[in-house]
Short mmCIF file of C-alpha atoms in Angstrom, two decimals:
data_model
loop_
_atom_site.label_atom_id
_atom_site.label_comp_id
_atom_site.label_asym_id
_atom_site.label_seq_id
_atom_site.Cartn_x
_atom_site.Cartn_y
_atom_site.Cartn_z
CA MET A 1 26.32 -36.21 35.49
CA THR A 2 27.57 -39.62 36.47
CA GLN A 3 31.04 -40.74 37.29
CA PRO A 4 32.68 -42.94 34.65
CA SER A 5 31.06 -46.16 35.78
CA PRO A 6 30.90 -49.60 34.18
CA SER A 7 27.54 -48.65 32.67
CA PHE A 8 29.06 -45.49 31.15
CA LEU A 9 31.79 -47.51 29.44
CA LYS A 10 29.21 -50.05 28.36
CA ALA A 11 27.17 -47.30 26.73
CA VAL A 12 30.24 -45.92 24.96
CA PHE A 13 31.17 -49.29 23.55
CA ALA A 14 27.58 -50.13 22.65
CA ILE A 15 27.41 -47.02 20.45
CA ALA A 16 30.82 -47.68 18.93
CA ARG A 17 29.92 -51.33 18.29
CA LYS A 18 26.66 -50.32 16.63
CA ASP A 19 28.56 -48.04 14.22
CA LEU A 20 31.24 -50.60 13.50
CA ALA A 21 28.71 -53.40 12.95
CA ALA A 22 26.67 -51.24 10.58
CA GLU A 23 29.81 -50.26 8.73
CA PHE A 24 31.17 -53.79 8.38
CA ARG A 25 27.88 -54.88 6.83
CA SER A 26 27.66 -52.10 4.26
CA ARG A 27 31.32 -51.03 3.97
CA GLU A 28 30.07 -47.82 2.34
CA LEU A 29 32.11 -45.43 4.39
CA LEU A 30 35.41 -47.28 4.58
CA SER A 31 35.50 -47.97 0.86
CA ALA A 32 34.68 -44.34 0.10
CA MET A 33 37.39 -43.08 2.44
CA LEU A 34 39.94 -45.51 1.02
CA VAL A 35 39.26 -44.77 -2.63
CA PHE A 36 39.24 -41.08 -1.86
CA SER A 37 42.61 -41.36 -0.07
CA MET A 38 44.15 -43.18 -3.00
CA LEU A 39 42.86 -40.51 -5.37
CA VAL A 40 44.32 -37.72 -3.25
CA ILE A 41 47.71 -39.45 -3.23
CA LEU A 42 47.47 -39.94 -6.99
CA ILE A 43 46.80 -36.22 -7.45
CA PHE A 44 49.67 -35.32 -5.13
CA ASN A 45 51.92 -37.64 -7.09
CA PHE A 46 51.48 -35.58 -10.23
CA ALA A 47 50.90 -32.17 -8.64
CA LEU A 48 54.11 -32.34 -6.62
CA GLU A 49 56.05 -34.71 -8.89
CA LEU A 50 56.89 -36.98 -5.99
CA ASP A 51 60.37 -38.02 -7.02
CA VAL A 52 62.93 -39.24 -4.50
CA LYS A 53 64.22 -35.81 -3.55
CA VAL A 54 60.81 -34.17 -3.08
CA ARG A 55 59.52 -37.16 -1.15
CA GLN A 56 62.17 -36.67 1.53
CA SER A 57 60.49 -33.50 2.69
CA VAL A 58 56.81 -33.92 1.81
CA THR A 59 55.93 -37.50 2.82
CA ALA A 60 54.48 -36.42 6.18
CA GLY A 61 52.60 -33.52 4.61
CA VAL A 62 51.06 -35.62 1.85
CA LEU A 63 49.93 -38.32 4.27
CA TRP A 64 48.41 -35.89 6.77
CA THR A 65 46.61 -33.88 4.11
CA THR A 66 45.15 -37.12 2.78
CA PHE A 67 44.00 -38.25 6.23
CA ALA A 68 42.52 -34.83 7.02
CA PHE A 69 40.45 -34.87 3.82
CA ALA A 70 39.39 -38.49 4.18
CA GLY A 71 38.61 -37.80 7.84
CA THR A 72 36.03 -35.13 7.01
CA LEU A 73 34.31 -37.59 4.67
CA GLY A 74 33.98 -40.10 7.48
CA LEU A 75 32.94 -37.54 10.10
CA ASN A 76 30.24 -36.07 7.88
CA ARG A 77 28.83 -39.43 6.99
CA SER A 78 28.79 -40.89 10.48
CA MET A 79 26.77 -37.97 11.86
CA ALA A 80 24.53 -37.61 8.80
CA VAL A 81 23.43 -41.23 9.22
CA GLU A 82 22.31 -40.54 12.77
CA LYS A 83 20.47 -37.39 11.78
CA ASP A 84 18.75 -38.59 8.59
CA ARG A 85 17.10 -41.67 9.97
CA GLY A 86 16.19 -39.97 13.22
CA CYS A 87 18.60 -42.19 15.15
CA MET A 88 20.03 -39.23 17.00
CA ASP A 89 16.70 -38.63 18.76
CA GLY A 90 16.64 -42.27 19.78
CA LEU A 91 20.17 -42.06 21.13
CA LEU A 92 19.32 -38.90 23.04
CA LEU A 93 16.32 -40.61 24.61
CA ALA A 94 18.48 -43.45 25.89
CA PRO A 95 18.99 -43.25 29.67
CA VAL A 96 22.74 -42.72 29.46
CA ASP A 97 24.95 -39.72 30.00
CA ARG A 98 25.09 -37.71 26.77
CA SER A 99 28.86 -37.60 26.81
CA ALA A 100 28.69 -41.39 26.32
CA ILE A 101 27.22 -40.63 22.89
CA PHE A 102 30.13 -38.30 22.17
CA PHE A 103 32.74 -40.85 23.20
CA GLY A 104 30.93 -43.64 21.38
CA LYS A 105 30.85 -41.69 18.14
CA ALA A 106 34.45 -40.57 18.66
CA VAL A 107 35.61 -44.17 19.18
CA SER A 108 33.94 -45.39 16.00
CA ASN A 109 35.17 -42.37 13.99
CA LEU A 110 38.67 -42.97 15.30
CA ALA A 111 38.42 -46.64 14.36
CA PHE A 112 37.49 -45.73 10.78
CA MET A 113 40.29 -43.21 10.51
CA LEU A 114 42.87 -45.63 11.92
CA LEU A 115 41.68 -48.37 9.58
CA VAL A 116 42.13 -46.08 6.60
CA GLU A 117 45.58 -45.12 7.88
CA ALA A 118 46.47 -48.77 8.42
CA ILE A 119 45.80 -49.44 4.74
CA VAL A 120 47.05 -46.19 3.19
CA VAL A 121 50.39 -46.03 5.04
CA PRO A 122 51.64 -49.47 3.89
CA LEU A 123 50.37 -48.71 0.39
CA TYR A 124 52.26 -45.44 0.36
CA ALA A 125 55.35 -47.23 1.63
CA MET A 126 55.05 -49.79 -1.14
CA LEU A 127 54.37 -47.27 -3.90
CA TYR A 128 57.27 -45.01 -2.98
CA ASN A 129 59.60 -47.50 -1.34
CA GLU A 130 59.45 -45.46 1.85
CA THR A 131 60.14 -47.94 4.65
CA ARG A 132 61.11 -45.25 7.17
CA ILE A 133 57.47 -44.73 8.01
CA PHE A 134 57.35 -48.16 9.68
CA GLN A 135 58.58 -46.94 13.04
CA TRP A 136 56.86 -47.07 16.40
CA GLU A 137 57.28 -43.33 16.81
CA PHE A 138 55.59 -42.68 13.48
CA ILE A 139 52.67 -44.89 14.41
CA GLY A 140 52.46 -43.12 17.77
CA VAL A 141 52.22 -39.74 16.06
CA LEU A 142 49.53 -41.11 13.71
CA LEU A 143 47.53 -42.21 16.74
CA LEU A 144 47.96 -38.95 18.69
CA GLY A 145 47.16 -36.80 15.66
CA SER A 146 44.08 -38.84 14.79
CA ILE A 147 42.77 -38.64 18.35
CA GLY A 148 42.98 -34.85 18.41
CA TYR A 149 41.51 -34.49 14.94
CA ILE A 150 38.62 -36.86 15.67
CA ALA A 151 37.88 -35.34 19.08
CA VAL A 152 37.22 -31.88 17.71
CA GLY A 153 35.84 -33.30 14.43
CA THR A 154 33.17 -35.39 16.17
CA LEU A 155 31.97 -32.35 18.11
CA LEU A 156 31.93 -30.09 15.05
CA SER A 157 30.23 -32.67 12.83
CA ALA A 158 27.46 -32.94 15.42
CA MET A 159 27.08 -29.19 14.99
CA SER A 160 27.40 -28.91 11.21
CA VAL A 161 24.90 -31.70 10.57
CA GLN A 162 22.22 -29.56 12.24
CA THR A 163 22.81 -26.55 9.99
CA ARG A 164 21.39 -25.72 6.58
CA THR A 165 24.69 -26.06 4.71
CA ARG A 166 25.63 -29.37 6.42
CA ASP A 167 28.47 -31.24 4.65
CA VAL A 168 29.89 -28.07 3.15
CA LEU A 169 30.28 -26.49 6.53
CA LEU A 170 32.26 -29.21 8.34
CA PRO A 171 35.67 -28.67 6.70
CA ILE A 172 35.25 -24.90 7.01
CA LEU A 173 34.59 -25.21 10.73
CA LEU A 174 37.07 -27.99 11.35
CA PHE A 175 40.23 -27.07 9.46
CA PRO A 176 41.02 -23.71 11.11
CA VAL A 177 40.45 -25.19 14.57
CA ALA A 178 42.44 -28.33 13.70
CA VAL A 179 45.42 -26.42 12.29
CA PRO A 180 47.53 -27.00 15.42
CA VAL A 181 47.00 -30.75 15.45
CA LEU A 182 47.73 -31.11 11.73
CA LEU A 183 50.84 -28.91 11.81
CA ALA A 184 52.24 -30.56 14.93
CA SER A 185 51.63 -34.00 13.40
CA VAL A 186 53.32 -33.02 10.15
CA LYS A 187 56.27 -31.56 12.04
CA ALA A 188 56.64 -34.60 14.30
CA SER A 189 56.17 -37.29 11.66
CA GLY A 190 58.33 -35.35 9.21
CA GLY A 191 61.10 -35.33 11.80
CA ILE A 192 60.77 -39.06 12.32
CA VAL A 193 60.94 -39.80 8.58
CA ALA A 194 64.01 -37.57 8.32
CA GLY A 195 65.60 -39.59 11.14
CA LEU A 196 65.95 -36.73 13.63
CA PRO A 197 66.76 -37.67 17.24
CA LEU A 198 63.80 -37.92 19.61
CA GLU A 199 64.70 -34.69 21.46
CA GLU A 200 64.10 -32.66 18.33
CA ILE A 201 60.56 -33.90 17.82
CA LEU A 202 59.68 -33.71 21.49
CA THR A 203 58.21 -30.18 21.28
CA PRO A 204 55.63 -30.93 18.54
CA LEU A 205 54.90 -34.20 20.30
CA ASN A 206 54.20 -32.41 23.57
CA LEU A 207 51.98 -29.89 21.82
CA LEU A 208 50.07 -32.76 20.20
CA ILE A 209 49.46 -34.32 23.59
CA VAL A 210 48.39 -30.96 25.03
CA TYR A 211 45.98 -30.44 22.13
CA ASP A 212 44.53 -33.94 22.53
CA VAL A 213 43.95 -33.57 26.25
CA VAL A 214 42.53 -30.04 26.03
CA PHE A 215 40.19 -30.73 23.12
CA LEU A 216 38.97 -34.07 24.43
CA ALA A 217 38.11 -32.36 27.70
CA VAL A 218 36.45 -29.34 26.08
CA SER A 219 34.48 -31.44 23.58
CA TYR A 220 33.32 -33.68 26.42
CA MET A 221 32.17 -30.65 28.40
CA VAL A 222 30.30 -28.84 25.61
CA PHE A 223 28.81 -31.82 23.73
CA ASP A 224 25.66 -31.54 25.86
CA PHE A 225 25.03 -28.05 24.47
CA VAL A 226 25.41 -29.26 20.90
CA VAL A 227 22.87 -32.08 20.96
CA GLU A 228 20.34 -30.56 23.34
CA GLU A 229 16.95 -29.92 21.74
CA MET L 1 11.62 2.91 19.92
CA GLN L 2 14.21 3.47 22.60
CA GLN L 3 16.05 6.76 22.52
CA LYS L 4 19.72 6.58 21.75
CA PRO L 5 21.45 6.94 25.16
CA ILE L 6 23.10 10.32 25.58
CA PHE L 7 26.33 8.70 26.76
CA LEU L 8 26.55 6.77 23.49
CA THR L 9 26.36 10.05 21.55
CA ILE L 10 29.15 11.43 23.71
CA LEU L 11 31.17 8.31 22.98
CA ASP L 12 30.57 8.77 19.23
CA VAL L 13 32.02 12.27 19.42
CA LEU L 14 34.93 11.08 21.57
CA SER L 15 35.69 8.34 19.02
CA ILE L 16 35.92 10.82 16.17
CA ILE L 17 38.09 13.18 18.22
CA GLY L 18 40.25 10.26 19.39
CA LEU L 19 40.80 9.06 15.84
CA GLY L 20 41.81 12.57 14.80
CA VAL L 21 44.20 12.99 17.72
CA ALA L 22 45.74 9.53 17.18
CA THR L 23 46.21 10.31 13.49
CA TYR L 24 47.95 13.59 14.39
CA PHE L 25 50.24 11.86 16.86
CA ALA L 26 51.08 9.03 14.46
CA LEU L 27 51.69 11.20 11.41
CA VAL L 28 53.04 14.47 12.81
CA TYR L 29 54.05 14.22 16.45
CA ALA L 30 55.98 10.93 16.38
CA PRO L 31 59.53 11.27 15.02
CA THR L 32 60.40 9.61 11.73
CA GLU L 33 62.08 6.27 12.30
CA ALA L 34 65.74 6.40 11.28
CA VAL L 35 66.00 3.26 9.16
CA MET L 36 62.52 2.56 7.82
CA GLY L 37 61.37 6.14 7.42
CA ASN L 38 57.77 7.19 7.25
CA VAL L 39 56.30 3.74 6.62
CA GLN L 40 57.00 2.90 10.25
CA ARG L 41 54.13 5.27 11.17
CA VAL L 42 51.74 2.49 10.18
CA PHE L 43 52.91 0.79 13.38
CA TYR L 44 50.78 2.96 15.70
CA PHE L 45 47.48 1.99 14.13
CA HIS L 46 48.68 -1.58 13.56
CA VAL L 47 49.22 -2.02 17.30
CA GLY L 48 46.06 -0.09 18.17
CA THR L 49 43.75 -2.21 16.00
CA ALA L 50 45.49 -5.46 16.95
CA TRP L 51 45.05 -4.65 20.63
CA VAL L 52 41.29 -4.08 20.44
CA ALA L 53 40.80 -7.07 18.11
CA LEU L 54 42.52 -9.43 20.54
CA VAL L 55 40.62 -7.99 23.51
CA GLY L 56 37.42 -8.52 21.51
CA PHE L 57 38.22 -12.17 20.76
CA VAL L 58 38.88 -12.83 24.43
CA LEU L 59 35.62 -11.04 25.34
CA ALA L 60 33.79 -13.18 22.76
CA ALA L 61 35.10 -16.42 24.26
CA VAL L 62 34.21 -15.25 27.78
CA SER L 63 30.70 -14.19 26.79
CA GLY L 64 30.32 -17.51 24.97
CA ILE L 65 30.99 -19.31 28.25
CA LEU L 66 28.66 -16.93 30.09
CA TYR L 67 25.92 -17.68 27.55
CA LEU L 68 26.32 -21.43 27.96
CA VAL L 69 26.11 -21.05 31.74
CA THR L 70 23.26 -18.52 31.98
CA LYS L 71 21.38 -19.10 28.67
CA ASP L 72 20.73 -15.36 28.62
CA MET L 73 20.45 -14.00 25.05
CA LYS L 74 22.17 -10.75 26.04
CA TRP L 75 25.48 -12.66 26.18
CA ASP L 76 24.88 -13.94 22.66
CA ARG L 77 24.39 -10.38 21.43
CA PHE L 78 27.54 -9.34 23.26
CA GLU L 79 29.50 -12.25 21.73
CA LEU L 80 28.30 -11.53 18.20
CA ALA L 81 29.14 -7.84 18.58
CA ALA L 82 32.62 -8.66 19.88
CA VAL L 83 33.35 -11.11 17.06
CA GLU L 84 32.03 -8.79 14.35
CA VAL L 85 33.90 -5.71 15.50
CA SER L 86 37.10 -7.65 16.25
CA THR L 87 37.11 -9.47 12.93
CA MET L 88 36.96 -6.11 11.18
CA PHE L 89 39.72 -4.60 13.32
CA PHE L 90 41.89 -7.68 12.89
CA PHE L 91 41.48 -7.44 9.15
CA ILE L 92 42.68 -3.82 9.33
CA THR L 93 45.65 -5.01 11.44
CA ILE L 94 46.62 -7.56 8.80
CA VAL L 95 46.29 -5.05 5.94
CA LEU L 96 48.34 -2.41 7.79
CA GLY L 97 50.95 -5.03 8.65
CA SER L 98 51.21 -6.01 4.99
CA ILE L 99 51.70 -2.38 3.98
CA TRP L 100 54.56 -2.14 6.45
CA ALA L 101 56.00 -5.55 5.53
CA ARG L 102 56.38 -4.70 1.84
CA PRO L 103 59.25 -2.21 2.37
CA ALA L 104 60.52 -3.70 5.66
CA TRP L 105 60.62 -7.40 4.72
CA ASN L 106 60.39 -6.92 0.97
CA THR L 107 57.22 -9.03 0.82
CA TRP L 108 53.52 -8.47 1.45
CA TRP L 109 53.14 -11.73 3.25
CA THR L 110 55.24 -14.43 4.84
CA TRP L 111 54.26 -17.56 6.78
CA ASP L 112 55.60 -16.32 10.04
CA PRO L 113 53.95 -17.59 13.28
CA ARG L 114 52.21 -14.33 14.06
CA LEU L 115 51.02 -13.81 10.52
CA THR L 116 49.87 -17.39 10.16
CA THR L 117 48.09 -17.32 13.50
CA ALA L 118 46.42 -14.05 12.48
CA ALA L 119 45.24 -15.58 9.20
CA VAL L 120 43.96 -18.75 10.90
CA THR L 121 42.20 -16.72 13.60
CA GLU L 122 40.53 -14.57 10.97
CA LEU L 123 39.40 -17.74 9.16
CA ILE L 124 38.00 -19.19 12.40
CA TYR L 125 35.79 -16.16 12.90
CA ILE L 126 34.70 -16.08 9.25
CA ALA L 127 33.67 -19.72 9.73
CA TYR L 128 31.80 -18.53 12.83
CA PHE L 129 29.66 -16.23 10.68
CA MET L 130 28.99 -19.02 8.19
CA LEU L 131 27.96 -21.31 11.03
CA ARG L 132 25.53 -18.74 12.38
CA ALA L 133 24.14 -18.04 8.93
CA GLY L 134 23.23 -21.71 8.54
CA ILE L 135 20.98 -21.92 11.61
CA GLU L 136 17.49 -20.42 11.83
CA ASP L 137 16.59 -21.10 15.46
CA PRO L 138 18.05 -18.16 17.45
CA GLU L 139 18.56 -20.22 20.57
CA LYS L 140 20.45 -22.95 18.73
CA ARG L 141 22.43 -20.32 16.82
CA ALA L 142 23.49 -18.80 20.13
CA ARG L 143 24.50 -22.17 21.57
CA PHE L 144 26.55 -23.23 18.55
CA GLY L 145 28.13 -19.82 18.27
CA ALA L 146 29.19 -19.93 21.90
CA VAL L 147 30.70 -23.41 21.51
CA TYR L 148 32.60 -22.39 18.40
CA THR L 149 34.05 -19.17 19.86
CA LEU L 150 35.19 -21.26 22.81
CA LEU L 151 36.96 -23.78 20.53
CA GLY L 152 38.47 -20.97 18.47
CA GLY L 153 39.68 -19.13 21.55
CA ILE L 154 41.49 -22.24 22.77
CA SER L 155 42.90 -23.31 19.44
CA ALA L 156 44.41 -19.94 18.42
CA PRO L 157 47.11 -19.85 21.14
CA ILE L 158 48.05 -23.49 20.43
CA THR L 159 48.33 -22.62 16.73
CA PHE L 160 50.74 -19.86 17.68
CA MET L 161 52.88 -22.22 19.78
CA VAL L 162 52.96 -24.85 17.04
CA ILE L 163 53.92 -22.48 14.24
CA ARG L 164 56.63 -20.97 16.41
CA LEU L 165 58.40 -24.32 15.94
CA PHE L 166 58.92 -23.28 12.36
CA ARG L 167 60.48 -19.78 12.58
CA THR L 168 59.78 -16.10 13.11
CA ILE L 169 60.89 -12.81 11.60
CA HIS L 170 58.17 -10.66 13.18
CA PRO L 171 59.81 -8.00 15.36
CA VAL L 172 58.91 -7.83 19.04
CA VAL L 173 58.99 -4.15 19.91
CA ILE L 174 57.91 -4.60 23.52
CA GLY L 175 59.81 -7.34 25.37
CA ASN L 176 62.51 -9.63 24.01
CA ALA L 177 62.87 -10.08 20.28
CA SER L 178 64.20 -13.26 18.71
CA ALA L 179 67.57 -13.03 17.02
CA ALA L 180 66.04 -13.61 13.59
CA ALA L 181 63.54 -10.74 13.83
CA GLN L 182 63.86 -8.15 11.09
CA GLY L 183 62.57 -4.59 11.12
CA GLY L 184 62.62 -4.12 14.88
CA PHE L 185 63.38 -0.68 16.31
CA ASP L 186 63.81 1.04 19.66
CA MET L 187 61.03 3.41 20.60
CA THR L 188 61.80 6.95 21.70
CA PRO L 189 59.54 8.49 24.39
CA ASN L 190 57.66 10.42 21.69
CA MET L 191 56.96 7.20 19.80
CA LEU L 192 55.70 5.60 23.00
CA THR L 193 53.33 8.52 23.56
CA ALA L 194 51.97 8.17 20.03
CA MET L 195 51.50 4.43 20.52
CA PHE L 196 49.62 4.82 23.79
CA ILE L 197 47.42 7.52 22.28
CA ALA L 198 46.58 5.16 19.40
CA LEU L 199 45.83 2.37 21.91
CA GLY L 200 43.55 4.70 23.87
CA ALA L 201 41.77 6.03 20.79
CA PHE L 202 41.08 2.56 19.39
CA THR L 203 39.86 1.38 22.78
CA ILE L 204 37.27 4.17 22.78
CA ILE L 205 36.28 3.42 19.17
CA PHE L 206 35.98 -0.26 20.01
CA ILE L 207 33.71 0.37 22.99
CA ASP L 208 31.61 2.73 20.88
CA LEU L 209 31.20 0.22 18.03
CA MET L 210 30.49 -2.63 20.45
CA TRP L 211 27.78 -0.62 22.13
CA HIS L 212 26.20 0.26 18.79
CA ARG L 213 26.30 -3.37 17.64
CA ILE L 214 24.78 -4.68 20.89
CA ARG L 215 22.05 -2.06 20.63
CA ILE L 216 21.33 -3.06 17.02
CA GLY L 217 21.23 -6.71 18.12
CA ALA L 218 18.65 -5.91 20.78
CA LEU L 219 16.57 -3.91 18.30
CA GLU L 220 16.77 -6.73 15.75
CA GLU L 221 15.42 -9.12 18.31
CA LYS L 222 12.58 -6.75 19.12
CA VAL L 223 11.68 -6.46 15.42
CA GLU L 224 11.63 -10.26 15.15
CA HIS L 225 9.23 -10.48 18.08
CA LEU L 226 6.97 -7.78 16.65
CA LYS L 227 6.93 -9.48 13.25
CA LEU L 228 5.90 -12.74 14.89
CA LYS L 229 3.14 -10.95 16.78
CA VAL L 230 1.79 -9.34 13.60
CA SER L 231 1.83 -12.55 11.60
CA MET L 232 -0.05 -14.47 14.30
#
């Protein structure tokens, strides 16, 4: 184990940059996640009949469900790519701390998820004339929720990709463990959209931060056991 | 083949006697609750099974950590036994709770923090079995299982805290109840006796089942080894 040193950070960003560069050349993953997100919102539109009154209470829920589903697509794909072409073995052979691989993958997964959110949120706002989601607090909750979701998602996708059932298994493993982060995010962002004072959303916000810190730390500690051969 | 340990046989007998005694205390000895009537008697087994299930989940998380530290397969067998037995007991807890909730809350199910946490916890451990089923290499299966029980063990309490932000109607019989709780009651000394007897009986049954499951796990492993030897 090494202390977080300049070379550790360099390794993290090298892995993240590799993923981002590959993605910006092919744009396979981002386009899939985006189209999928739009389709989920379309289905919600008719399933819930998103008229003005309903929208008041379900905006946060619809957005978070969409991001959770699109997130699993991205997580599955980003690990499957490493596994299929044998890149994972190459990464593991690299003379860097293995947790650098975890953080590198987490950074690129987070970047994809945030990019999707950055496109879907304005689109949602435009489609439903919902300008209340353009608030700093709302964006903060999006960021905190995505960090927690991606932290545990990156770890679990590294596990599920090594099993027989692969892609099918990830949501089954991820959703029950990620329930707290999704519910706290829905509660907090719902409160912001409804215009509640900051004190009232402080509890879910604190729980989100607790979840993020705890699961980043735990994932960092156990990632070694997941990739070891 | 190893002989079945004599103490395990004694424990088997004790479990059966304990279950009988606990049933007697819950159904006959304990007084009928004034408001809810006889359905309240479900409570004794509800608490008994919930208690051993939660102890089992904690044991599973601890043995998961011990496996990751020591890499000794005996901790994997212990973890699997704990998760299997506890998942079953927790399912019984949920079913018994539903039977009680129908007359007490006028619904089989409600998305109360405790109920939701129970459902999510049960789903986590079902996912655990699916994860294990998808991996052939026993060593890798043990590692992934340990990591997942650890994640589940941490996430369940946070789930509970988050859902508590919504609301609760689950009564808290021991300790302070929230003002919104419905179906709470004060226990008479006789009720307390019946509850502790149920707790004791289910603890014995739990230990007995755990022991059996660990023993089966060890035998399974032996059979695997022998099969490998024969096929070579």
